[in-house]
mmCIF file of C-alpha atoms and ligand atoms in Angstrom:
data_model
loop_
_atom_site.group_PDB
_atom_site.id
_atom_site.type_symbol
_atom_site.label_atom_id
_atom_site.label_comp_id
_atom_site.label_asym_id
_atom_site.label_seq_id
_atom_site.Cartn_x
_atom_site.Cartn_y
_atom_site.Cartn_z
ATOM 1 C CA MET A 1 139.023 86.705 143.227
ATOM 2 C CA GLU A 2 136.178 84.274 142.409
ATOM 3 C CA ASN A 3 132.788 85.957 142.884
ATOM 4 C CA SER A 4 129.695 83.789 142.804
ATOM 5 C CA LEU A 5 127.916 83.126 139.543
ATOM 6 C CA SER A 6 124.211 83.831 139.079
ATOM 7 C CA ALA A 7 121.972 85.076 136.272
ATOM 8 C CA ALA A 8 121.674 88.471 138.014
ATOM 9 C CA ALA A 9 125.435 88.810 138.463
ATOM 10 C CA ILE A 10 125.983 88.067 134.756
ATOM 11 C CA THR A 11 123.269 90.357 133.377
ATOM 12 C CA HIS A 12 124.045 93.215 135.772
ATOM 13 C CA ASN A 13 125.946 95.877 133.804
ATOM 14 C CA LEU A 14 126.349 93.526 130.804
ATOM 15 C CA ALA A 15 127.170 95.866 127.918
ATOM 16 C CA THR A 16 125.421 93.960 125.128
ATOM 17 C CA HIS A 17 122.288 94.544 123.051
ATOM 18 C CA PHE A 18 120.957 91.001 122.870
ATOM 19 C CA ILE A 19 123.519 88.343 123.841
ATOM 20 C CA GLY A 20 122.937 87.487 127.492
ATOM 21 C CA LYS A 21 119.903 89.725 127.939
ATOM 22 C CA ARG A 22 118.287 86.485 129.062
ATOM 23 C CA VAL A 23 120.489 84.187 131.153
ATOM 24 C CA ILE A 24 119.381 80.855 132.579
ATOM 25 C CA TYR A 25 121.774 79.779 135.315
ATOM 26 C CA TYR A 26 121.991 76.364 136.977
ATOM 27 C CA PRO A 27 124.498 75.692 139.761
ATOM 28 C CA LYS A 28 124.642 72.083 138.499
ATOM 29 C CA LEU A 29 123.302 70.675 135.241
ATOM 30 C CA THR A 30 123.752 67.684 132.942
ATOM 31 C CA SER A 31 124.684 69.742 129.880
ATOM 32 C CA THR A 32 123.966 73.329 128.867
ATOM 33 C CA MET A 33 123.649 72.052 125.267
ATOM 34 C CA ARG A 34 120.682 69.900 126.208
ATOM 35 C CA VAL A 35 118.799 72.741 127.903
ATOM 36 C CA ALA A 36 119.733 75.260 125.193
ATOM 37 C CA LYS A 37 118.376 72.892 122.536
ATOM 38 C CA GLN A 38 115.041 72.587 124.369
ATOM 39 C CA GLU A 39 114.933 76.370 124.760
ATOM 40 C CA ALA A 40 115.699 76.941 121.064
ATOM 41 C CA GLN A 41 113.027 74.457 120.006
ATOM 42 C CA GLN A 42 110.564 76.488 122.074
ATOM 43 C CA GLY A 43 111.651 79.678 120.307
ATOM 44 C CA ALA A 44 113.792 81.271 123.038
ATOM 45 C CA VAL A 45 114.809 84.835 122.275
ATOM 46 C CA GLU A 46 118.059 85.156 120.271
ATOM 47 C CA GLY A 47 121.070 85.562 122.539
ATOM 48 C CA THR A 48 119.607 83.467 125.365
ATOM 49 C CA VAL A 49 122.506 82.022 127.370
ATOM 50 C CA VAL A 50 122.365 78.820 129.416
ATOM 51 C CA ILE A 51 125.137 78.620 132.017
ATOM 52 C CA ALA A 52 126.046 75.907 134.492
ATOM 53 C CA GLY A 53 128.245 76.186 137.566
ATOM 54 C CA GLU A 54 129.196 72.596 136.817
ATOM 55 C CA GLN A 55 128.029 69.908 134.372
ATOM 56 C CA THR A 56 127.522 66.254 135.143
ATOM 57 C CA ALA A 57 127.242 65.073 131.509
ATOM 58 C CA GLY A 58 129.095 67.710 129.492
ATOM 59 C CA ARG A 59 129.237 66.955 125.778
ATOM 60 C CA GLY A 60 132.312 67.333 123.591
ATOM 61 C CA ARG A 61 132.862 67.103 119.853
ATOM 62 C CA ILE A 62 132.642 63.753 118.084
ATOM 63 C CA LYS A 63 130.395 62.346 120.816
ATOM 64 C CA ARG A 64 133.122 62.655 123.441
ATOM 65 C CA ALA A 65 132.435 63.581 127.038
ATOM 66 C CA TRP A 66 133.539 66.982 128.317
ATOM 67 C CA LEU A 67 134.705 67.371 131.894
ATOM 68 C CA SER A 68 133.308 70.474 133.554
ATOM 69 C CA PRO A 69 133.544 70.216 137.295
ATOM 70 C CA LYS A 70 133.119 73.118 139.737
ATOM 71 C CA GLY A 71 135.352 75.996 138.771
ATOM 72 C CA SER A 72 134.895 75.584 135.019
ATOM 73 C CA ILE A 73 132.969 77.784 132.658
ATOM 74 C CA ALA A 74 130.204 75.969 130.754
ATOM 75 C CA LEU A 75 127.758 77.939 128.655
ATOM 76 C CA SER A 76 125.623 77.687 125.525
ATOM 77 C CA ILE A 77 124.338 80.598 123.445
ATOM 78 C CA ILE A 78 121.271 80.396 121.201
ATOM 79 C CA LEU A 79 121.429 82.144 117.811
ATOM 80 C CA TYR A 80 119.222 82.192 114.726
ATOM 81 C CA PRO A 81 121.723 83.030 111.954
ATOM 82 C CA GLY A 82 121.188 82.809 108.211
ATOM 83 C CA ALA A 83 122.692 79.636 106.701
ATOM 84 C CA VAL A 84 125.494 81.637 105.100
ATOM 85 C CA TYR A 85 126.867 82.539 108.550
ATOM 86 C CA LEU A 86 126.946 79.006 109.978
ATOM 87 C CA PRO A 87 130.573 78.161 109.012
ATOM 88 C CA SER A 88 131.722 81.413 110.618
ATOM 89 C CA LEU A 89 130.344 80.552 114.047
ATOM 90 C CA ILE A 90 133.341 78.318 114.763
ATOM 91 C CA MET A 91 135.677 81.186 113.900
ATOM 92 C CA LEU A 92 133.637 83.682 115.870
ATOM 93 C CA ALA A 93 133.511 81.561 119.009
ATOM 94 C CA SER A 94 137.200 80.695 119.097
ATOM 95 C CA LEU A 95 138.270 84.295 118.446
ATOM 96 C CA ALA A 96 135.898 85.555 121.155
ATOM 97 C CA VAL A 97 137.472 83.103 123.621
ATOM 98 C CA VAL A 98 141.028 84.125 122.671
ATOM 99 C CA HIS A 99 140.163 87.828 123.056
ATOM 100 C CA SER A 100 138.323 87.466 126.339
ATOM 101 C CA ILE A 101 141.041 85.310 127.930
ATOM 102 C CA GLU A 102 143.666 87.859 126.955
ATOM 103 C CA THR A 103 141.639 90.884 128.093
ATOM 104 C CA THR A 104 140.741 89.446 131.474
ATOM 105 C CA THR A 105 143.909 87.495 132.358
ATOM 106 C CA GLY A 106 146.663 88.710 130.027
ATOM 107 C CA LEU A 107 147.238 85.113 128.880
ATOM 108 C CA LYS A 108 147.906 84.573 125.169
ATOM 109 C CA SER A 109 146.107 81.660 123.560
ATOM 110 C CA ARG A 110 145.967 80.239 120.029
ATOM 111 C CA VAL A 111 143.440 78.167 118.096
ATOM 112 C CA LYS A 112 144.035 74.579 117.010
ATOM 113 C CA TRP A 113 141.905 73.808 113.968
ATOM 114 C CA PRO A 114 139.002 73.717 113.992
ATOM 115 C CA ASN A 115 138.149 75.206 117.357
ATOM 116 C CA ASP A 116 140.234 74.177 120.332
ATOM 117 C CA VAL A 117 141.843 77.009 122.245
ATOM 118 C CA LEU A 118 145.334 76.251 123.530
ATOM 119 C CA ILE A 119 147.717 77.915 125.944
ATOM 120 C CA ASN A 120 151.324 76.769 125.598
ATOM 121 C CA GLY A 121 150.144 73.829 123.475
ATOM 122 C CA ARG A 122 147.570 72.556 125.964
ATOM 123 C CA LYS A 123 143.810 72.766 125.616
ATOM 124 C CA VAL A 124 142.133 75.362 127.825
ATOM 125 C CA CYS A 125 138.806 75.590 126.006
ATOM 126 C CA GLY A 126 136.607 73.433 123.797
ATOM 127 C CA ILE A 127 133.826 74.659 121.539
ATOM 128 C CA LEU A 128 130.859 72.716 120.247
ATOM 129 C CA ILE A 129 128.465 74.109 117.651
ATOM 130 C CA GLU A 130 125.157 72.340 117.149
ATOM 131 C CA SER A 131 122.512 73.450 114.699
ATOM 132 C CA ASN A 132 119.301 72.307 113.144
ATOM 133 C CA VAL A 133 119.161 73.056 109.446
ATOM 134 C CA ARG A 134 116.302 72.299 107.051
ATOM 135 C CA GLY A 135 117.276 72.934 103.445
ATOM 136 C CA HIS A 136 118.602 76.477 103.515
ATOM 137 C CA VAL A 137 116.810 77.385 106.728
ATOM 138 C CA VAL A 138 118.644 77.339 110.050
ATOM 139 C CA ASP A 139 116.116 76.612 112.796
ATOM 140 C CA TYR A 140 118.725 77.447 115.419
ATOM 141 C CA ALA A 141 122.429 77.298 116.152
ATOM 142 C CA ILE A 142 123.895 76.785 119.588
ATOM 143 C CA ILE A 143 127.449 77.746 120.474
ATOM 144 C CA GLY A 144 128.681 75.713 123.440
ATOM 145 C CA ILE A 145 131.847 76.892 125.169
ATOM 146 C CA GLY A 146 133.712 75.127 127.948
ATOM 147 C CA VAL A 147 136.709 76.824 129.567
ATOM 148 C CA ASN A 148 138.988 75.249 132.139
ATOM 149 C CA ALA A 149 138.971 78.271 134.410
ATOM 150 C CA ASN A 150 139.666 77.400 138.053
ATOM 151 C CA LEU A 151 140.738 73.753 137.873
ATOM 152 C CA ARG A 152 143.798 71.989 139.216
ATOM 153 C CA LEU A 153 144.655 69.701 136.331
ATOM 154 C CA ALA A 154 146.636 67.528 138.726
ATOM 155 C CA ASP A 155 143.218 66.455 140.077
ATOM 156 C CA PHE A 156 142.239 65.180 136.598
ATOM 157 C CA PRO A 157 145.000 62.794 135.494
ATOM 158 C CA GLU A 158 142.901 61.575 132.544
ATOM 159 C CA ILE A 159 143.400 64.936 130.768
ATOM 160 C CA SER A 160 146.326 66.515 132.592
ATOM 161 C CA SER A 161 148.860 65.726 129.849
ATOM 162 C CA ILE A 162 146.867 67.502 127.132
ATOM 163 C CA ALA A 163 144.911 70.165 129.001
ATOM 164 C CA THR A 164 145.592 73.225 131.092
ATOM 165 C CA SER A 165 143.508 75.725 133.027
ATOM 166 C CA LEU A 166 143.650 79.459 133.499
ATOM 167 C CA SER A 167 144.321 79.037 137.217
ATOM 168 C CA ASP A 168 147.154 76.567 136.608
ATOM 169 C CA GLU A 169 148.725 78.951 134.075
ATOM 170 C CA LEU A 170 148.484 81.919 136.450
ATOM 171 C CA SER A 171 148.941 80.096 139.769
ATOM 172 C CA ARG A 172 145.877 81.919 141.056
ATOM 173 C CA ASP A 173 142.125 81.774 140.600
ATOM 174 C CA VAL A 174 140.437 83.918 137.971
ATOM 175 C CA SER A 175 137.024 85.601 138.020
ATOM 176 C CA ARG A 176 134.685 83.422 135.976
ATOM 177 C CA LEU A 177 132.184 86.279 136.036
ATOM 178 C CA ASP A 178 134.646 88.681 134.371
ATOM 179 C CA ILE A 179 135.538 86.117 131.716
ATOM 180 C CA ILE A 180 131.908 85.235 130.978
ATOM 181 C CA THR A 181 130.773 88.865 130.661
ATOM 182 C CA ARG A 182 133.737 89.690 128.407
ATOM 183 C CA LEU A 183 133.041 86.586 126.327
ATOM 184 C CA LEU A 184 129.409 87.576 125.771
ATOM 185 C CA VAL A 185 130.439 91.094 124.740
ATOM 186 C CA GLU A 186 133.032 89.698 122.303
ATOM 187 C CA ILE A 187 130.591 87.197 120.805
ATOM 188 C CA GLU A 188 128.049 89.920 120.183
ATOM 189 C CA ARG A 189 130.664 92.251 118.702
ATOM 190 C CA LEU A 190 131.949 89.597 116.288
ATOM 191 C CA TYR A 191 128.457 88.369 115.401
ATOM 192 C CA LEU A 192 127.288 91.899 114.571
ATOM 193 C CA ALA A 193 130.476 92.419 112.547
ATOM 194 C CA LEU A 194 129.672 89.276 110.564
ATOM 195 C CA LEU A 195 126.079 90.338 109.949
ATOM 196 C CA SER A 196 127.263 93.705 108.696
ATOM 197 C CA GLY A 197 129.446 91.973 106.092
ATOM 198 C CA GLU A 198 132.846 92.121 107.812
ATOM 199 C CA SER A 199 135.102 89.093 107.497
ATOM 200 C CA ILE A 200 136.580 87.433 110.577
ATOM 201 C CA TYR A 201 138.182 84.677 108.499
ATOM 202 C CA GLU A 202 141.587 86.362 108.182
ATOM 203 C CA GLU A 203 141.959 86.912 111.930
ATOM 204 C CA TRP A 204 140.865 83.345 112.667
ATOM 205 C CA ARG A 205 143.299 81.948 110.075
ATOM 206 C CA ASP A 206 146.130 83.985 111.587
ATOM 207 C CA SER A 207 145.298 82.750 115.092
ATOM 208 C CA LEU A 208 145.703 79.069 114.100
ATOM 209 C CA VAL A 209 148.692 77.194 115.517
ATOM 210 C CA THR A 210 148.012 74.451 113.024
ATOM 211 C CA LEU A 211 149.083 76.093 109.766
ATOM 212 C CA GLY A 212 152.454 75.191 108.293
ATOM 213 C CA ARG A 213 152.777 72.218 110.662
ATOM 214 C CA ARG A 214 152.880 68.510 109.889
ATOM 215 C CA VAL A 215 149.649 67.111 111.287
ATOM 216 C CA ARG A 216 147.647 63.938 111.557
ATOM 217 C CA VAL A 217 143.918 64.381 111.092
ATOM 218 C CA LYS A 218 141.243 61.925 112.116
ATOM 219 C CA SER A 219 138.178 62.570 110.011
ATOM 220 C CA GLY A 220 135.026 60.476 109.926
ATOM 221 C CA LYS A 221 134.867 57.032 111.478
ATOM 222 C CA THR A 222 137.965 55.505 109.938
ATOM 223 C CA GLY A 223 139.763 58.180 107.935
ATOM 224 C CA TYR A 224 143.250 59.312 108.893
ATOM 225 C CA TYR A 225 145.162 61.858 106.867
ATOM 226 C CA GLU A 226 148.731 63.063 107.283
ATOM 227 C CA GLY A 227 150.414 66.020 105.723
ATOM 228 C CA ILE A 228 151.212 69.685 106.055
ATOM 229 C CA ALA A 229 148.314 71.882 107.163
ATOM 230 C CA GLU A 230 148.717 74.353 104.328
ATOM 231 C CA SER A 231 145.769 76.656 104.804
ATOM 232 C CA VAL A 232 142.121 76.958 105.699
ATOM 233 C CA ALA A 233 139.323 77.791 103.290
ATOM 234 C CA ARG A 234 136.776 80.544 103.934
ATOM 235 C CA ASP A 235 134.216 77.905 104.903
ATOM 236 C CA GLY A 236 136.542 76.813 107.719
ATOM 237 C CA SER A 237 137.791 73.601 106.056
ATOM 238 C CA LEU A 238 141.410 72.546 106.483
ATOM 239 C CA LEU A 239 143.545 72.267 103.333
ATOM 240 C CA LEU A 240 146.060 69.481 103.834
ATOM 241 C CA ARG A 241 149.042 68.955 101.497
ATOM 242 C CA GLN A 242 149.778 65.236 101.409
ATOM 243 C CA SER A 243 153.105 63.603 100.552
ATOM 244 C CA ASP A 244 151.942 62.772 96.985
ATOM 245 C CA GLY A 245 151.439 66.517 96.414
ATOM 246 C CA SER A 246 147.656 66.399 96.484
ATOM 247 C CA LEU A 247 145.641 68.968 98.422
ATOM 248 C CA THR A 248 142.805 67.479 100.479
ATOM 249 C CA LYS A 249 139.975 69.569 101.866
ATOM 250 C CA ILE A 250 138.858 68.347 105.293
ATOM 251 C CA VAL A 251 135.577 69.719 106.540
ATOM 252 C CA ALA A 252 135.622 68.255 110.060
ATOM 253 C CA GLY A 253 138.155 66.336 112.057
ATOM 254 C CA ASP A 254 140.474 66.090 114.963
ATOM 255 C CA VAL A 255 144.053 67.263 114.550
ATOM 256 C CA THR A 256 147.129 65.959 116.328
ATOM 257 C CA ILE A 257 150.319 67.958 115.977
ATOM 258 C CA PRO A 258 153.266 65.600 116.593
ATOM 259 C CA GLU A 259 155.994 67.122 118.803
HETATM 260 C C1 BTN B 1 135.241 69.756 122.580
HETATM 261 O O1 BTN B 1 136.350 70.275 122.585
HETATM 262 O O2 BTN B 1 135.092 68.538 122.411
HETATM 263 C C2 BTN B 1 134.025 70.636 122.780
HETATM 264 C C3 BTN B 1 133.689 70.816 124.228
HETATM 265 C C4 BTN B 1 132.481 71.709 124.443
HETATM 266 C C5 BTN B 1 132.106 71.794 125.903
HETATM 267 C C6 BTN B 1 131.023 72.800 126.158
HETATM 268 S S1 BTN B 1 130.816 73.132 127.874
HETATM 269 C C7 BTN B 1 129.361 74.016 127.534
HETATM 270 C C8 BTN B 1 128.609 73.223 126.505
HETATM 271 N N1 BTN B 1 127.843 72.181 127.137
HETATM 272 C C9 BTN B 1 128.266 70.965 126.818
HETATM 273 O O3 BTN B 1 127.781 69.891 127.232
HETATM 274 N N2 BTN B 1 129.295 71.040 125.977
HETATM 275 C C10 BTN B 1 129.632 72.425 125.672
#
């Protein structure tokens, strides 16, 4: 099932106009975010994709490490969007992952605010968006996506209680190549939809497992909030109804959904 990854294999027959027209593939790399940032600073063409067969220093949100051993999918995509589109990149990336997982494997996944993708309550994919913004000008934005594709979570006890993989869910390996090519097509489709004025907010909101649930949110260095995740705003913020009746808008954070 697993065919080998290479830039040529990914670009061959890739049905996109600009995402993935240039692919830089490394069998092993520290972090695709690091290389994508260097590429973006040197003005790489929009849609350039940096992919690693495995990462040795994968980066997660909130300065956490991200495990991406052999068998995972680790890629970063360089975009140059207008500032108005920046908040939508989180929505775009998580929806593209949900769609491509379902199309290629049949597995249904949901999004945990802001941008974790879960299968049966366990994390199968993490998304990291990094951008450089000066005033109203976005120098670049990089969408980093890590998918636990062909991993035996039993081999990674440090995350096995909260994470899953596509291969564990299916009890067979998946084709990383098929998932990556589908993902690039979906990202381009949603990005072009955004640029042409379509909204992807409603679909993203409806894909969230978080809404209507009692949650605990860690935001900033020390802030913890608890309440009902009532809704999300169009800029992607979480609207949390606290026990005193107040509605708090949380721009970034880490959500725990108690059992
Ligand atoms: C998270 O959930 O904390 C985000 C994880 C993002 C991981 C991806 S893997 C590809 C890209 N390169 C990195 O070093 N990180 C992102």
